[in-house]
mmCIF file with all atom_site columns, C-alpha atoms in Angstrom:
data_model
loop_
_atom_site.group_PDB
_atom_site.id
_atom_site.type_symbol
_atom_site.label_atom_id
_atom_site.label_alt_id
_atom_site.label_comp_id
_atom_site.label_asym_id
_atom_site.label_entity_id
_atom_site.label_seq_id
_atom_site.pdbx_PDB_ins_code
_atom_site.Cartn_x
_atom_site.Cartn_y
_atom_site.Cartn_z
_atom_site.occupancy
_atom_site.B_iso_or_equiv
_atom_site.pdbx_formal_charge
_atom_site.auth_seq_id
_atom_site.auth_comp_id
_atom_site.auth_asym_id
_atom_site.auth_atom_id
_atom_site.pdbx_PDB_model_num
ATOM 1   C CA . UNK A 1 1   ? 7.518  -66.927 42.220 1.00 73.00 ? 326 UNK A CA 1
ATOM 2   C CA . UNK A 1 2   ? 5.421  -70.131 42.275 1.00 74.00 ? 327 UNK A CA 1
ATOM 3   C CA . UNK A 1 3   ? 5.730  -73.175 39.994 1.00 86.00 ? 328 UNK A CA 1
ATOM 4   C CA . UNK A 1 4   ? 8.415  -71.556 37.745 1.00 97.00 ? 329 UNK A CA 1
ATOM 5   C CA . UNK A 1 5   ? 9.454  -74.938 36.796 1.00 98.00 ? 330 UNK A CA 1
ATOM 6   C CA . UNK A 1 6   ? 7.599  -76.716 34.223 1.00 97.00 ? 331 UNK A CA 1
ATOM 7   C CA . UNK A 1 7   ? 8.663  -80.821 33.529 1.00 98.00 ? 332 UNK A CA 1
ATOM 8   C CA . UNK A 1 8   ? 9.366  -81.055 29.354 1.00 98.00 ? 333 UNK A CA 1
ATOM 9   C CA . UNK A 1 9   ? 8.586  -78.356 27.281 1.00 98.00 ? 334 UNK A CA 1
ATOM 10  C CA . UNK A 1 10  ? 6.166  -75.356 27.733 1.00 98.00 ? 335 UNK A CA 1
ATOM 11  C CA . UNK A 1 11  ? 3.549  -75.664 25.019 1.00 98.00 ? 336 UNK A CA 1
ATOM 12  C CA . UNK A 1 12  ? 2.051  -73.513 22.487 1.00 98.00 ? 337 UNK A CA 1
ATOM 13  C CA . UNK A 1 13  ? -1.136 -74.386 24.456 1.00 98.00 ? 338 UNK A CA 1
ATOM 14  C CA . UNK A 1 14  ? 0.029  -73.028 27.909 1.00 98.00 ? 339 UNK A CA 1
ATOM 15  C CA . UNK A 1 15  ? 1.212  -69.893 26.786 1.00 98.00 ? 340 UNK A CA 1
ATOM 16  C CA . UNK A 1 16  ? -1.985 -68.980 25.146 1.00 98.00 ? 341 UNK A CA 1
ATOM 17  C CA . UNK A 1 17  ? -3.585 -70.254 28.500 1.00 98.00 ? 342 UNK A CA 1
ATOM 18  C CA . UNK A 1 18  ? -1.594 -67.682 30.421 1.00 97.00 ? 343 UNK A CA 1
ATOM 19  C CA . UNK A 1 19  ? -2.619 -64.678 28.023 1.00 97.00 ? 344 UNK A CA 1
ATOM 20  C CA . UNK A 1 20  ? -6.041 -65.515 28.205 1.00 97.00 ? 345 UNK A CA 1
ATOM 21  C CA . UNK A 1 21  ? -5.813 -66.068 32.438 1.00 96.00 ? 346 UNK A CA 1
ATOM 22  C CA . UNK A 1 22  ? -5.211 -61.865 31.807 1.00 96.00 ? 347 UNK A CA 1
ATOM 23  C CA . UNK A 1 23  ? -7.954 -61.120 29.858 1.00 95.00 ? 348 UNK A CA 1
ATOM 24  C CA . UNK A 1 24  ? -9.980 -60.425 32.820 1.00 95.00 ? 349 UNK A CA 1
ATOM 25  C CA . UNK A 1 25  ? -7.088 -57.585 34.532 1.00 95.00 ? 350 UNK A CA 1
ATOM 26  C CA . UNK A 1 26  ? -8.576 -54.523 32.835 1.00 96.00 ? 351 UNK A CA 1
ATOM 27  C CA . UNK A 1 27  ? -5.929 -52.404 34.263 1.00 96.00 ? 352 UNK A CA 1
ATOM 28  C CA . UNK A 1 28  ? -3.631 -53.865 32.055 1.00 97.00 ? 353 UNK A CA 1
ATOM 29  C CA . UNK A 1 29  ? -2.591 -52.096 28.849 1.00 97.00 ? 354 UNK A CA 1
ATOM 30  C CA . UNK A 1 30  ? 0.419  -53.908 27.121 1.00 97.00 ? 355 UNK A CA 1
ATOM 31  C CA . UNK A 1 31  ? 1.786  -57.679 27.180 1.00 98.00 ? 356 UNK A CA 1
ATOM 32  C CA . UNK A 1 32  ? 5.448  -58.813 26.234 1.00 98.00 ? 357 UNK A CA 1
ATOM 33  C CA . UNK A 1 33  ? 6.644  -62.256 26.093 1.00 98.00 ? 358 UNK A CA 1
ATOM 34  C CA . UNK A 1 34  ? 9.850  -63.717 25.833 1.00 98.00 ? 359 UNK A CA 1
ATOM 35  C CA . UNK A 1 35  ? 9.603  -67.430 24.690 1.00 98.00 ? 360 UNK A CA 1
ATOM 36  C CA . UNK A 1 36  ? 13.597 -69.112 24.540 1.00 98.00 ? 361 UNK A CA 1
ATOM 37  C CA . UNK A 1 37  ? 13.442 -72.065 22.235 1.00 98.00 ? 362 UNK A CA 1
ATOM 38  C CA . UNK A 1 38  ? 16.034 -75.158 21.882 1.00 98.00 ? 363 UNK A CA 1
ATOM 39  C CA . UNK A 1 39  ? 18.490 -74.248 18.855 1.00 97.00 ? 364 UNK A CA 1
ATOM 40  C CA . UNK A 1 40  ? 19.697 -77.735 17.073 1.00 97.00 ? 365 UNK A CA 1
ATOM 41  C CA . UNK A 1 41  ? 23.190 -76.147 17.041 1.00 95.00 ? 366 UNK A CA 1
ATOM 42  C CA . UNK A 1 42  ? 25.806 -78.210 15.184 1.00 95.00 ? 367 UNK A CA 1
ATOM 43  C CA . UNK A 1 43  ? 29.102 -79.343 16.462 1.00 93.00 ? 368 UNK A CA 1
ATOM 44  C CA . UNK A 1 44  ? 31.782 -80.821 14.797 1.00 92.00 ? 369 UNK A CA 1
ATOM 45  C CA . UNK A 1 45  ? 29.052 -82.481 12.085 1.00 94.00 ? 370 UNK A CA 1
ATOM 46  C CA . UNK A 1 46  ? 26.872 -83.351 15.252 1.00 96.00 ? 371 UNK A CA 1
ATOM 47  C CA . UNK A 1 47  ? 23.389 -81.420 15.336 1.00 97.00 ? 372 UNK A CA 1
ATOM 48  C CA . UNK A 1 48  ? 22.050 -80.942 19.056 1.00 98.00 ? 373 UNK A CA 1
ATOM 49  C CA . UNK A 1 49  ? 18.429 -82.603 19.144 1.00 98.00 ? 374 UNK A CA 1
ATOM 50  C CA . UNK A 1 50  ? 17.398 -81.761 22.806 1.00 98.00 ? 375 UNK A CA 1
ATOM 51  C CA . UNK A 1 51  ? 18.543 -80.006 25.996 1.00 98.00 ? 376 UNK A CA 1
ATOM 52  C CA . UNK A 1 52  ? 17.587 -81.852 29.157 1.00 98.00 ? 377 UNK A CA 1
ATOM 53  C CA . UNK A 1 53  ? 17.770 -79.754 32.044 1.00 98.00 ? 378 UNK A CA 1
ATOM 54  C CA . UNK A 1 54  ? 18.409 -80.034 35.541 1.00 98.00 ? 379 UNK A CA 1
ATOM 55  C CA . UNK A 1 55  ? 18.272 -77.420 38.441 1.00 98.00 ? 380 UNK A CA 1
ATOM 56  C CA . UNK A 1 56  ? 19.303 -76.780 42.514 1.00 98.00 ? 381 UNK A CA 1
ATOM 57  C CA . UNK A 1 57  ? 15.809 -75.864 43.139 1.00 96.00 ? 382 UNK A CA 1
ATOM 58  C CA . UNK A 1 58  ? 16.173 -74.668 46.849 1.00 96.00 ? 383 UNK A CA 1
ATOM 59  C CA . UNK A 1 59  ? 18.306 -71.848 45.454 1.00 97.00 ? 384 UNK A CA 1
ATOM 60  C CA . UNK A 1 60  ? 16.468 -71.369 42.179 1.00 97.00 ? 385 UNK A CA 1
ATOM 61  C CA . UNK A 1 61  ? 13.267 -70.920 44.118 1.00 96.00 ? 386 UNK A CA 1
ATOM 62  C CA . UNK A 1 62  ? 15.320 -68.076 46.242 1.00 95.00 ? 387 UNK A CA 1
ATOM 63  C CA . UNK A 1 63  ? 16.990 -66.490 43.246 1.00 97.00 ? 388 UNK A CA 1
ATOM 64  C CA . UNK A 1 64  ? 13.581 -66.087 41.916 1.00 97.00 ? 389 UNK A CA 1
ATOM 65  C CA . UNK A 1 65  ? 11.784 -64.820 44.472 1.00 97.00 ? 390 UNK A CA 1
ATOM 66  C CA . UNK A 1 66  ? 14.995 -62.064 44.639 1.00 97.00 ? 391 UNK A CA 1
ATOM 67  C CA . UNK A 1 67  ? 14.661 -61.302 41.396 1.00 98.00 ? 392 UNK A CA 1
ATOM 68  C CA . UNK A 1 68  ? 10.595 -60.536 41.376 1.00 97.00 ? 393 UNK A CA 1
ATOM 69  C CA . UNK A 1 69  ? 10.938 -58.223 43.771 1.00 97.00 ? 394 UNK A CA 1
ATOM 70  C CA . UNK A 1 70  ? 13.544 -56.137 42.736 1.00 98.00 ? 395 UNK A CA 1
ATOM 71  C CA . UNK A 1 71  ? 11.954 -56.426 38.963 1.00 98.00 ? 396 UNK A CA 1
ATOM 72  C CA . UNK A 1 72  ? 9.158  -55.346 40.615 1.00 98.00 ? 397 UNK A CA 1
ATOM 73  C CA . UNK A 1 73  ? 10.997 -52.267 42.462 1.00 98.00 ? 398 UNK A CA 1
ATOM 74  C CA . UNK A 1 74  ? 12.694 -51.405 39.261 1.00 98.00 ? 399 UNK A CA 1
ATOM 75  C CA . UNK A 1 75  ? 9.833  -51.204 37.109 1.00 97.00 ? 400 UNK A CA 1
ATOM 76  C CA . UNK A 1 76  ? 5.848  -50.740 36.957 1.00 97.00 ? 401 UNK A CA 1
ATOM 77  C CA . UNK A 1 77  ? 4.200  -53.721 36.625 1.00 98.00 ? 402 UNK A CA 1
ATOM 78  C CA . UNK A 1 78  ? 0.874  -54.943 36.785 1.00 97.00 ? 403 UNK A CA 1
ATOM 79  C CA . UNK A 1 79  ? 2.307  -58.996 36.816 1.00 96.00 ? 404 UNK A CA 1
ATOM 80  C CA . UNK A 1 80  ? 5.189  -60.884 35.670 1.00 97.00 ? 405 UNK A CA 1
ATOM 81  C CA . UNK A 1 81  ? 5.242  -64.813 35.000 1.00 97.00 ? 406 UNK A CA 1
ATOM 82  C CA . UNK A 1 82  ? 8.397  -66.962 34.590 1.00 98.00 ? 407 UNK A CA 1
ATOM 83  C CA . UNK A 1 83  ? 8.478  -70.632 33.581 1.00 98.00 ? 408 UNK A CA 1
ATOM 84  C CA . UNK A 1 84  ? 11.477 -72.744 32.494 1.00 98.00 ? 409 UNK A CA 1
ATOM 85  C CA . UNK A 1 85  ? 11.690 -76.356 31.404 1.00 98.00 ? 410 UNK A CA 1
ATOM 86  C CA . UNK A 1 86  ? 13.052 -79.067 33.578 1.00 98.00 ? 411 UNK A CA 1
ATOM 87  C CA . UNK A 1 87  ? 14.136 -82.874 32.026 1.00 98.00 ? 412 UNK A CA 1
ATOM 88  C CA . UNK A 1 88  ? 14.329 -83.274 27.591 1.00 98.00 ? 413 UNK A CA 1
ATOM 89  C CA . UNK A 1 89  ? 13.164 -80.321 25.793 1.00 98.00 ? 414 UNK A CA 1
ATOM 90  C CA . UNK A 1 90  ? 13.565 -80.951 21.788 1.00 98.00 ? 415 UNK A CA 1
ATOM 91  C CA . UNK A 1 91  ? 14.771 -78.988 19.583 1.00 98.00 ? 416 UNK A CA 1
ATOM 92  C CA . UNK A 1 92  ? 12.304 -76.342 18.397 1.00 98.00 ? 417 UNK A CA 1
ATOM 93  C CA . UNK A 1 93  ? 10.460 -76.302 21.788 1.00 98.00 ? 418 UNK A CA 1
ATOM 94  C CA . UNK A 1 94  ? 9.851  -73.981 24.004 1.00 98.00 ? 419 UNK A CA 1
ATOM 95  C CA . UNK A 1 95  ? 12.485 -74.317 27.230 1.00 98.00 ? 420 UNK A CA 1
ATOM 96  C CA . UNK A 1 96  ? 11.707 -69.961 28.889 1.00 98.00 ? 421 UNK A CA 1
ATOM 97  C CA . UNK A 1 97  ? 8.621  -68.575 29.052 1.00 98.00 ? 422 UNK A CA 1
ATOM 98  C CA . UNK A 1 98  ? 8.920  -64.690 30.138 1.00 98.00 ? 423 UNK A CA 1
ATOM 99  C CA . UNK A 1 99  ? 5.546  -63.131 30.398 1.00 98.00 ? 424 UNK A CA 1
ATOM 100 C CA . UNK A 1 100 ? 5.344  -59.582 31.707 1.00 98.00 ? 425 UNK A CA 1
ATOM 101 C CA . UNK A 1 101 ? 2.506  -56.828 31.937 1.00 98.00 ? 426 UNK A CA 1
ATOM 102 C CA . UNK A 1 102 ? 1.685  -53.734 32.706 1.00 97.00 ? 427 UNK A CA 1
ATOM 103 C CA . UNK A 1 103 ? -0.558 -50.607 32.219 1.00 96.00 ? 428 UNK A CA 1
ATOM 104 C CA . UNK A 1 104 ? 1.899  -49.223 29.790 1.00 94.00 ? 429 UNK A CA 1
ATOM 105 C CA . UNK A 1 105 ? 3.901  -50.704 26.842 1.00 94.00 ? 430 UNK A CA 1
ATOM 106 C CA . UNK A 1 106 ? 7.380  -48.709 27.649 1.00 93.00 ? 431 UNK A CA 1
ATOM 107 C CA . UNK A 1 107 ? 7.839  -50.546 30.778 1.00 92.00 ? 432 UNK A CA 1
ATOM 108 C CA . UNK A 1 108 ? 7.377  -53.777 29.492 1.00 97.00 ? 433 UNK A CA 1
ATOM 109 C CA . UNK A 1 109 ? 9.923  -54.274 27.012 1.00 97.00 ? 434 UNK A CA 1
ATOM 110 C CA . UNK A 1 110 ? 12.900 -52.904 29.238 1.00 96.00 ? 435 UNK A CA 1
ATOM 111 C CA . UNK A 1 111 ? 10.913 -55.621 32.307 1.00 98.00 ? 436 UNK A CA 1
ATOM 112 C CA . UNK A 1 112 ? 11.221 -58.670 29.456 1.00 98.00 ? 437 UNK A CA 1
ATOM 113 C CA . UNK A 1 113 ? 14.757 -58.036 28.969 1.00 97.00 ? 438 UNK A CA 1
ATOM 114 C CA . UNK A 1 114 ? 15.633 -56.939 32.541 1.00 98.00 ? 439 UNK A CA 1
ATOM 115 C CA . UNK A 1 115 ? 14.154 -60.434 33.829 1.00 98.00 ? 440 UNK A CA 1
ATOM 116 C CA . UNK A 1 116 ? 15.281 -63.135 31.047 1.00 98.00 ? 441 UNK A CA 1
ATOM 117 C CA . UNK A 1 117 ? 18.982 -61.704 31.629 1.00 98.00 ? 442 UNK A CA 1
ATOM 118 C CA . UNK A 1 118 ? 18.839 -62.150 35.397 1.00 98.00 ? 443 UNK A CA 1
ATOM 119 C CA . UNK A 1 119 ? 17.144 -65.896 35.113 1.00 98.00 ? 444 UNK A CA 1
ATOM 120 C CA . UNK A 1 120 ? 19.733 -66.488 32.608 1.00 97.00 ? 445 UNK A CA 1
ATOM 121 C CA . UNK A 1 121 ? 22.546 -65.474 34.843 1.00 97.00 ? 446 UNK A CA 1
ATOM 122 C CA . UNK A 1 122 ? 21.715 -66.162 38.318 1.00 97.00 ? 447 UNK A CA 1
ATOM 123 C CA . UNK A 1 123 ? 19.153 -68.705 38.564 1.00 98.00 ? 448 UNK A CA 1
ATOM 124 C CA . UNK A 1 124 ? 21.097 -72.472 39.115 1.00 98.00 ? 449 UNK A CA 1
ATOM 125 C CA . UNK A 1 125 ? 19.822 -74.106 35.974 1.00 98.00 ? 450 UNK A CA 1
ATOM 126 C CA . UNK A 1 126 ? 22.289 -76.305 34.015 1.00 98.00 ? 451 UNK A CA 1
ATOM 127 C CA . UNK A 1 127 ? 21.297 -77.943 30.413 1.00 98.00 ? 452 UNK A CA 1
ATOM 128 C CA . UNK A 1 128 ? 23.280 -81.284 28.841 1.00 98.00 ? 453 UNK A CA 1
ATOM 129 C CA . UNK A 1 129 ? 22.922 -80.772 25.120 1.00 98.00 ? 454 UNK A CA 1
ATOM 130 C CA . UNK A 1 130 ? 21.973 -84.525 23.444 1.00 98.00 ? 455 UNK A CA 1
ATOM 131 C CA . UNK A 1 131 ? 23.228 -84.726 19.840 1.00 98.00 ? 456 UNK A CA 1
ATOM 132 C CA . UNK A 1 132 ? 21.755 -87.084 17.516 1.00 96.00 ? 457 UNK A CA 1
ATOM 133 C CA . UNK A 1 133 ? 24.366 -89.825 17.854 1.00 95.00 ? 458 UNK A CA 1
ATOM 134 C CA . UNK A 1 134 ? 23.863 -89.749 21.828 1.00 94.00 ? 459 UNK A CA 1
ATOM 135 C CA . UNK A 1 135 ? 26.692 -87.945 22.684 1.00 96.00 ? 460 UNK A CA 1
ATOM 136 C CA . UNK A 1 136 ? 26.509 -84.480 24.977 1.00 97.00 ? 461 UNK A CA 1
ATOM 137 C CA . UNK A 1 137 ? 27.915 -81.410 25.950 1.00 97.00 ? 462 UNK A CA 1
ATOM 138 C CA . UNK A 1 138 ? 27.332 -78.952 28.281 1.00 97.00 ? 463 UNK A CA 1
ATOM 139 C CA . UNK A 1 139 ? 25.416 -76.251 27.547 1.00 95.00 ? 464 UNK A CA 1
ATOM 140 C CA . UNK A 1 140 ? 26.886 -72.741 28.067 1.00 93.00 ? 465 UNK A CA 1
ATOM 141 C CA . UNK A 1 141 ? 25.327 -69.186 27.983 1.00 90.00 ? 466 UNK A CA 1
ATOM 142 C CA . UNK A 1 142 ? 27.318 -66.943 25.932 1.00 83.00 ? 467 UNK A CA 1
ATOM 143 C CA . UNK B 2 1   ? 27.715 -86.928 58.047 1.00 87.00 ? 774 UNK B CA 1
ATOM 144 C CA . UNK B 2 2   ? 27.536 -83.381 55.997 1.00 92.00 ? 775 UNK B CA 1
ATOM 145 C CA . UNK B 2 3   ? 25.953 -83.732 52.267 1.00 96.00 ? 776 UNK B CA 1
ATOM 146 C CA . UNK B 2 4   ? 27.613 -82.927 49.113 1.00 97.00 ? 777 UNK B CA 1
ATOM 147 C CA . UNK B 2 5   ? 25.497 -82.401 46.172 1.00 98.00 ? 778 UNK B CA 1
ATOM 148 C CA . UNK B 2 6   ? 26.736 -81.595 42.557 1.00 98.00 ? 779 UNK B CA 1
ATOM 149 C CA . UNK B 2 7   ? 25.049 -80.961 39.559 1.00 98.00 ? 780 UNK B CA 1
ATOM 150 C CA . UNK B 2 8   ? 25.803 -80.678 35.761 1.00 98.00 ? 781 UNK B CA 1
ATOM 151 C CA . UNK B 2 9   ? 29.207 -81.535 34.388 1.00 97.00 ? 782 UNK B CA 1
ATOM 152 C CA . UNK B 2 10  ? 30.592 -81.439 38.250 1.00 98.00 ? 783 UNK B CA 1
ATOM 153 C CA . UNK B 2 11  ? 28.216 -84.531 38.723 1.00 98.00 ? 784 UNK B CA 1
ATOM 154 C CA . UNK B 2 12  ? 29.038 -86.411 35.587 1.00 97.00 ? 785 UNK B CA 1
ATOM 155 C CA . UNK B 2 13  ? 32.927 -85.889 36.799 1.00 97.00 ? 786 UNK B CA 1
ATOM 156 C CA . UNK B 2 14  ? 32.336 -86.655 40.040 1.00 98.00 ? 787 UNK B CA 1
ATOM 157 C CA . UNK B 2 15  ? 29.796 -90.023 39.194 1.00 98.00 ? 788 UNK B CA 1
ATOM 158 C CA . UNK B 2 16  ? 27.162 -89.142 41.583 1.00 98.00 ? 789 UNK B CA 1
ATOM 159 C CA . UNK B 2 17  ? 24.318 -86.331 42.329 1.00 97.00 ? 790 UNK B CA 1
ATOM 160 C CA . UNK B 2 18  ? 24.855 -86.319 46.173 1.00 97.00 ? 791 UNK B CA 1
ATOM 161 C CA . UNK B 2 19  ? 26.922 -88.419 48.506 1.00 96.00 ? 792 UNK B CA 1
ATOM 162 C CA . UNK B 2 20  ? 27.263 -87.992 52.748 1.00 94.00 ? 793 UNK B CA 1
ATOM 163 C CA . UNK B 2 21  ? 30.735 -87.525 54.512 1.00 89.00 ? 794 UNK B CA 1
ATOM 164 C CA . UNK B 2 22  ? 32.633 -87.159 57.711 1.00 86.00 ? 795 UNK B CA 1
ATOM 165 C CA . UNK B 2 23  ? 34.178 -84.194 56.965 1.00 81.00 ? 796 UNK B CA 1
ATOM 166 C CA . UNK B 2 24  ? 32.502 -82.437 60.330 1.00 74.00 ? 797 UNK B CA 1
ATOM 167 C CA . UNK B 2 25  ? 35.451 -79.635 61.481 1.00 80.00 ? 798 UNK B CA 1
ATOM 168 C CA . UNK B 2 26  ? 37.427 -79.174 58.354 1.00 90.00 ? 799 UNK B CA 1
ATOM 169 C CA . UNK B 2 27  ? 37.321 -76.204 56.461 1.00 92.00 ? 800 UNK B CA 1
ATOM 170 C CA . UNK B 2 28  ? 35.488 -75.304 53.325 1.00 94.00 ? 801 UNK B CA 1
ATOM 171 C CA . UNK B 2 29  ? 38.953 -74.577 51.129 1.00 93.00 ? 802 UNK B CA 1
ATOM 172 C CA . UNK B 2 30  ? 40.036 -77.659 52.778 1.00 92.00 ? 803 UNK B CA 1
ATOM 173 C CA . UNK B 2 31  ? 37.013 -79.820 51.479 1.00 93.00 ? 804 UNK B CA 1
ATOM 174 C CA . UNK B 2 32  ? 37.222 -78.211 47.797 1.00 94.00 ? 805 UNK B CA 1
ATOM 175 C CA . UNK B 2 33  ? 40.999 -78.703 48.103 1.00 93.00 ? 806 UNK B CA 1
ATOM 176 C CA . UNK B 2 34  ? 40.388 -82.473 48.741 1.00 94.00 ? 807 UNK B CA 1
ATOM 177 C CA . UNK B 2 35  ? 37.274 -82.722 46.094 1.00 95.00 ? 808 UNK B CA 1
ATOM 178 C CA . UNK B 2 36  ? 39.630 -81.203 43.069 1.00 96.00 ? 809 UNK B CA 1
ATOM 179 C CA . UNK B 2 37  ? 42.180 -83.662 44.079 1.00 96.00 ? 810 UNK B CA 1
ATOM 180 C CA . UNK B 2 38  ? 39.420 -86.838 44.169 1.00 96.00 ? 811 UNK B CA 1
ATOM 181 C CA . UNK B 2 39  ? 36.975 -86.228 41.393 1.00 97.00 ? 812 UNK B CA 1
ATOM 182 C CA . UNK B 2 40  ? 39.300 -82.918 39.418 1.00 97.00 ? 813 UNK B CA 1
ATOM 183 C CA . UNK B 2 41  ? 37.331 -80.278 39.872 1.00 96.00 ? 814 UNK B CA 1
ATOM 184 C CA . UNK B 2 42  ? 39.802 -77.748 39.201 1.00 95.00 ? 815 UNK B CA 1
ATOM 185 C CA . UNK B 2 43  ? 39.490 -77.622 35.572 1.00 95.00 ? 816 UNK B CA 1
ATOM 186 C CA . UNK B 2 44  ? 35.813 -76.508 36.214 1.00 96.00 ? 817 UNK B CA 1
ATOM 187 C CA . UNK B 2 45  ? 34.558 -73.024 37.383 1.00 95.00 ? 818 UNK B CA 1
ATOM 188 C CA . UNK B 2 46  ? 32.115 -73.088 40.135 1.00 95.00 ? 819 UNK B CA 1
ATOM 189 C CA . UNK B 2 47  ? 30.148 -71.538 42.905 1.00 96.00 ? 820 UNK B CA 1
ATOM 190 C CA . UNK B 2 48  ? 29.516 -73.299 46.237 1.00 97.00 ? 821 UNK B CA 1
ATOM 191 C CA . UNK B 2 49  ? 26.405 -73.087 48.601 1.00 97.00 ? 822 UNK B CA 1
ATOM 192 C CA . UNK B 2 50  ? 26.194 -73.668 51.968 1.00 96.00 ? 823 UNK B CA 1
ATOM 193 C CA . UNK B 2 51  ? 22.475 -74.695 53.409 1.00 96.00 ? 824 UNK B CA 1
ATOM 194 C CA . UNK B 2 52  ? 21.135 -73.053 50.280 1.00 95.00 ? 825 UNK B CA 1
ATOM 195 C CA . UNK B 2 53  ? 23.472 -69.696 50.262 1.00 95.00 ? 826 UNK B CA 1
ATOM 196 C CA . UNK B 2 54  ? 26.652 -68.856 47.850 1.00 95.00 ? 827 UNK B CA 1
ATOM 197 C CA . UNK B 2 55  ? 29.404 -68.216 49.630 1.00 96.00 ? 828 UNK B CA 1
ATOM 198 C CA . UNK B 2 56  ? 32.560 -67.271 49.400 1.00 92.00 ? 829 UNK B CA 1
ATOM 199 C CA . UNK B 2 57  ? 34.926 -70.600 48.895 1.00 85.00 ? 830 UNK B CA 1
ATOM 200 C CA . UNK B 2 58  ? 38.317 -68.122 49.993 1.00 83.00 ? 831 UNK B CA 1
ATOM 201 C CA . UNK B 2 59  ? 36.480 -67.085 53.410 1.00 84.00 ? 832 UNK B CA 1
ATOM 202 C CA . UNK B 2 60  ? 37.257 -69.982 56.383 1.00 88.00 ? 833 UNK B CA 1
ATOM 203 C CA . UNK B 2 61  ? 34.202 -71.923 57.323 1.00 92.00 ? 834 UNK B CA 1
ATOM 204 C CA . UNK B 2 62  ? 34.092 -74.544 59.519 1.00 92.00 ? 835 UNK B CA 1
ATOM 205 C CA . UNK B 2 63  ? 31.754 -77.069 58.225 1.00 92.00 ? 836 UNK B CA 1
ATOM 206 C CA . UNK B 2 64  ? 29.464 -78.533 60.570 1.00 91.00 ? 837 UNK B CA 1
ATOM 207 C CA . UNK B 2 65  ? 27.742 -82.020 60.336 1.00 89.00 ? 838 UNK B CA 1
ATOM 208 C CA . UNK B 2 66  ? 24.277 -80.712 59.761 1.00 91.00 ? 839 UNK B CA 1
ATOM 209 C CA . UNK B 2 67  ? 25.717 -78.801 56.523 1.00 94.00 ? 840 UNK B CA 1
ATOM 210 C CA . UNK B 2 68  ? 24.363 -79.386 52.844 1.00 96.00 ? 841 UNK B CA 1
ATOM 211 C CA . UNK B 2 69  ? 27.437 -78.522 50.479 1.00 96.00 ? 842 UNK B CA 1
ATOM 212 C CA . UNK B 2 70  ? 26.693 -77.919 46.850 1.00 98.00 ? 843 UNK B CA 1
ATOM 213 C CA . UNK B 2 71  ? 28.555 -77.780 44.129 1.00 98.00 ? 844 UNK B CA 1
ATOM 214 C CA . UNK B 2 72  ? 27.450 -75.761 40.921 1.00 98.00 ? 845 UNK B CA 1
ATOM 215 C CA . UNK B 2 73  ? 28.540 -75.530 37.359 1.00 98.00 ? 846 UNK B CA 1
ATOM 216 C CA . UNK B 2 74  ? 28.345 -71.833 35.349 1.00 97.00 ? 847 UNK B CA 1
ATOM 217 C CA . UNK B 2 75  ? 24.547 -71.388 34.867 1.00 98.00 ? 848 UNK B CA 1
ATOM 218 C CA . UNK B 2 76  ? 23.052 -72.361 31.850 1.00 97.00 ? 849 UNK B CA 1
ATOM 219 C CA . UNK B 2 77  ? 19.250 -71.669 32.024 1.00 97.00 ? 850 UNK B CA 1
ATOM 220 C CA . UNK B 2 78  ? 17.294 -70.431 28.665 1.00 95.00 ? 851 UNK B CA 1
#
């Protein structure tokens, strides 16, 4: 997969650039997206206000390119697109963009959830959540 | 001189990204066994790649001079 990784947040203004990049595949038939947004969780009176995210990109890149092909094996697609924030994302931003397509809308909501579980869980990305007073912990998937 | 990189909490323990060592001819366990005891790794899970492949931290592997080490934190992408 090619430029997966996106520095800050992904905007409201890229996604709707990637839907309309589709607008001219006329074989396509149904979109899903998956868009993961920062959550200002609170901790002991302490309200997260950003995630800033680092990654091992050599394997990331790997993992990825694993992972689109055996999506692609698994299920019929006409495309799939994944992008994920690197550095400060705030919170109520946009940190996962999942974008999958294909002729069919069965296939594409079993793809969405298929592919945001396996970037979740085996791509090497690791997020420091910033509270307001400066403080951090590390982020962890549950 | 082999390279050890960390990232996440591993690297805030450890109070750098990357650094280079003579640690040509020891053995992976041997390595980890020496990091947890520098920098205490052992209270952290992890996964370790070799030149950009998990492996298996149990199996013997003789590291060689040319190797990049890493050191990786539970994922936490999304």
């Amino acid at each position: 997969m090619k430029n997966v990784f996106i520095e800050g947040a992904i905007t409201p203004e890229f996604i709707a650039q990637s839907l309309a990049k589709h607008q001219t595949k006329h074989s396509i038939g149904a979109h899903n997206i998956f868009l993961g947004q920062v959550r200002a969780d609170e901790v002991d009176g302490q309200k997260v206000k950003g995630i800033e995210y680092t990654c091992y990109i050599e394997l990331a890149n790997s993992q990825l390119e694993t992972i689109r092909e055996e999506t692609f094996q698994k299920y019929k697609l006409t495309c799939m697109h994944v992008y994920h924030s690197l550095g400060l994302v705030e919170a109520g931003e946009v940190c996962l963009f999942v974008f999958v397509s294909a002729e069919r809308r069965k296939e594409v909501y079993a793809a969405t959830e298929y592919l945001v579980n396996r970037v979740k869980e085996e791509v090497p990305i690791f997020g420091k959540e910033i509270f307001d007073n400066e403080t951090h912990q590390w982020k962890v998937n549950q | 001189m082999a390279l050890i990189r960390y990232f996440g909490q591993i690297a805030e323990a450890t109070g750098c990204t990357r650094e280079k060592v003579c640690i040509a001819n020891i053995n992976l366990k041997d390595l980890m066994d020496r990091l947890n005891e520098q920098y205490g790794l052992e209270r952290f899970q992890k996964q370790i790649a070799v030149n950009q492949v998990l492996v298996n931290p149990n199996k013997t592997y003789l590291i060689k001079d040319s190797d990049e080490i890493v050191i990786l934190p539970p994922y936490a992408g999304g």
